[in-house]
């Protein structure tokens, strides 16, 4: 028992796991200091090696952002090397091979290792605080994502240092990146390393979506959420649908390089355009994924410094949803010159111009907010001013590039480089720097006098414009991208020299920025809280924030940017809200109905653990085995990954029904494992949506090759066996029905054992049959059709194998006593996967059979 | 949450589906030579099928907007749904109206 020295609250038996009985709620709540000590004892992460077991969102958010900033510095250094190389036409700094690695890694590092993880870290740090929760829905998933990011990024940087970095451009176009023209390990480093990092992005996306929908303060309906939550929700949903095409493309290209499956080889029915479509289907939403969180930050910063509520909250929500959808219809504007029919180009040109409208809606909302307020022009506002100027210029050149005739002149010139830097630096880097100055007092609990902040800003702003504005002209004069040398007779020398000088001025500004931040962190003046007079929940807590964020959780009755921070902070610290006590050593927060915000579940979060680190290391081992072509060993590593992830579930849930538990405010809620739709149910649903996108990309990729690739139809003599196909189809259907019945029977109070066993056997049969059919595809390296069939059937087998694991897990949980009519979530979650595996499996079977019979040679 | 939760994004889901259908069928039609198949009034089979797809989706969007219009004052959810449906109609017309005039397979 923990002691209760102040005698102000009845303490609960402490234990590490939810199997301990909840004896009672605290009928007399502890005071603020005692409550803080109790919560800190549960939520704090000890120092030393134990920090590697951290799952706390504040720690992980800061780690993500710090790591992202380190990668930004590396990317920036690479940029300086680029500018040194092309400052003049007579530069002999590096040769073309090394230069290829430098510009490829500059783009790759900035896009994959800086921008996305920076926003992820920002979201992980900030979301629970602005939503009135103690942590995100899946703390260990955040930790696992962090390790995947750091290890994946490490592989790329080590390759750079060793001189084998990817060198085919950050977008890795085939056939340059295929094994014929890039025989070394360089391209494999990109394909495997970036895919490894993308695991982190997908896990973060699932975490963010589920946390925003489910883990909010009670009473926070969707229209009361802080606007940043809307931005992050839309961004994370875009990631779920935008990243799978890239993951698929990377898998297919790696299969082509490793096993000669000709997806992108036009001599064998493949097409280089398939890579471009898959890449840019990811690549264009990617830049909006980068922009939207920054826009969210602006939407929080501008009202605070304008001292006026955000104008046009509803209009902004409409605009960002429209922008999210439109951004998925623009990708071909990166491919206007490849020979696609004009009508199709017109679709993408129109959408590319159209997306400026929702962007403008947001800009005007911010301008209106500032215009209607009494603005204070502090350092964050300086960076917002920089954003306005630079981003608008970038947006205008974007509309220019959306016009096809102009695009045909400017494509692949430095005009495009200028445009992309104006929108990315203007639209992401400047708002992030504003956000850094705005929230740094929150991270650190200190303020600075900003003596060098203004100088740093002007150096960055002026240096940026000198560097990149000149590039518009360089591009219009015809200078192509990605060239290590250019002739003196081209007349580009003086413009490139100006750009390079500007780049060095900008670099000096960034160096001053770093010094400024370090000085604030080390020597800034301590203060109480909320120096800016903001009205959002993250300021209603001590700064630096505690590990548990809120000592008690608020009931929200109005929009979450109308908080009286001082009053709310004091009240919550006293424990006057929900969960104003410590119980069983549990890390508790609340889950709500997504739309109404009504409190629904008591969410008991997992304690800190080294398991995410072990899983990250196992995954890294798997990736390295693939990179070095140790395929048999990679299967061992894969087994370790699976075992390590299953190990996460040990001890989760309870062996007995606890029933509703008091959560404060005279409310009783069931723990999440006694509900049918805990947050993990939603996570499974969204993961299936991401996988469905990957499957659909493969299906449409196959259709694309059939319709547009040369060397079709293939000369094939056999069709995948009909009997195995029927068998596999029946097996996945039986597995789906058995999975549904197991969940229903358990909920009705009956044993699901027989249905789980049936599901297990059916998935085993399905997996076996799918893999047999995949291995039986003849001549798989001779034509893209066979290669696509193989991948489609193998994918069905993999999904059935995952279903097998889930059915087996259900049987184990039943045997171990973790399942009951109340504690049935495990089977409802698995049901989603069984349905998904069945639907995609049946479509894969129908598609392969239909395509096979349509193409088989007469008499074959 | 029920399927009603998808109402705000229903309009743009229809827009996205129109995009997929038009781009896919444009490619299929060019591959199968439908541009050279003339049906009524000098209209090619290629253009006819694209126009039908366009009209069907625009019609669906129109119906959605009509359904949402009388409900638009019923709260945040309905207002946002209605505005997004109008935006989707405008996006569909502007993005895909070219099927009436532009050369299809060049």
XYZ file of N, CA and C in Angstrom, chain A residues 80 113 164 170 184 235 237 244 311 341 391 473 477 541 559 634 658 666 681 714 729 783 796:
69
model
N 24.148 22.744 -48.688
C 25.303 23.619 -48.858
C 26.291 22.998 -49.838
N 12.930 12.217 -43.468
C 13.550 12.157 -42.146
C 13.428 13.453 -41.374
N 27.658 4.900 -50.226
C 26.733 4.052 -51.001
C 25.293 4.530 -50.821
N 15.531 11.860 -55.357
C 14.733 11.486 -54.184
C 13.476 10.740 -54.583
N 24.330 -1.325 -57.795
C 24.834 -1.372 -56.421
C 23.728 -1.401 -55.395
N -4.740 15.325 -41.743
C -3.389 14.941 -42.178
C -3.152 13.447 -41.964
N -5.318 11.026 -41.696
C -6.116 10.233 -42.638
C -5.474 10.243 -44.025
N 0.473 4.061 -48.498
C 0.492 2.708 -49.065
C 0.915 2.613 -50.532
N -11.081 33.378 -36.870
C -12.220 33.675 -37.737
C -12.378 32.525 -38.735
N -2.598 11.206 -72.429
C -3.566 11.954 -73.253
C -3.945 13.298 -72.651
N 5.115 31.689 -48.883
C 4.170 30.655 -49.308
C 3.269 31.145 -50.438
N 14.605 32.425 -62.166
C 15.205 32.944 -63.390
C 16.145 31.917 -64.008
N 15.705 30.305 -67.691
C 16.793 30.350 -68.683
C 17.204 28.949 -69.134
N -1.604 23.847 -17.649
C -0.829 22.855 -16.911
C 0.506 23.492 -16.561
N -16.022 25.732 -27.108
C -14.926 25.451 -28.027
C -13.603 25.508 -27.281
N 16.550 -13.561 -42.983
C 15.498 -12.554 -42.842
C 14.209 -13.191 -42.334
N -14.517 -6.607 -14.262
C -14.484 -5.610 -13.194
C -15.750 -4.777 -13.155
N -19.123 11.736 -10.598
C -20.272 10.839 -10.430
C -20.534 9.996 -11.670
N -9.858 -1.317 -31.549
C -10.795 -1.695 -32.614
C -10.703 -0.694 -33.761
N 0.634 -10.897 -72.751
C 1.743 -11.838 -72.620
C 1.374 -13.161 -73.284
N -10.822 -19.517 -51.864
C -11.977 -18.648 -51.684
C -12.901 -19.153 -50.590
N 7.357 -11.845 -67.682
C 6.374 -10.813 -68.015
C 5.773 -10.253 -66.737
N -2.501 -12.343 -50.744
C -3.619 -13.049 -50.139
C -3.142 -14.025 -49.080
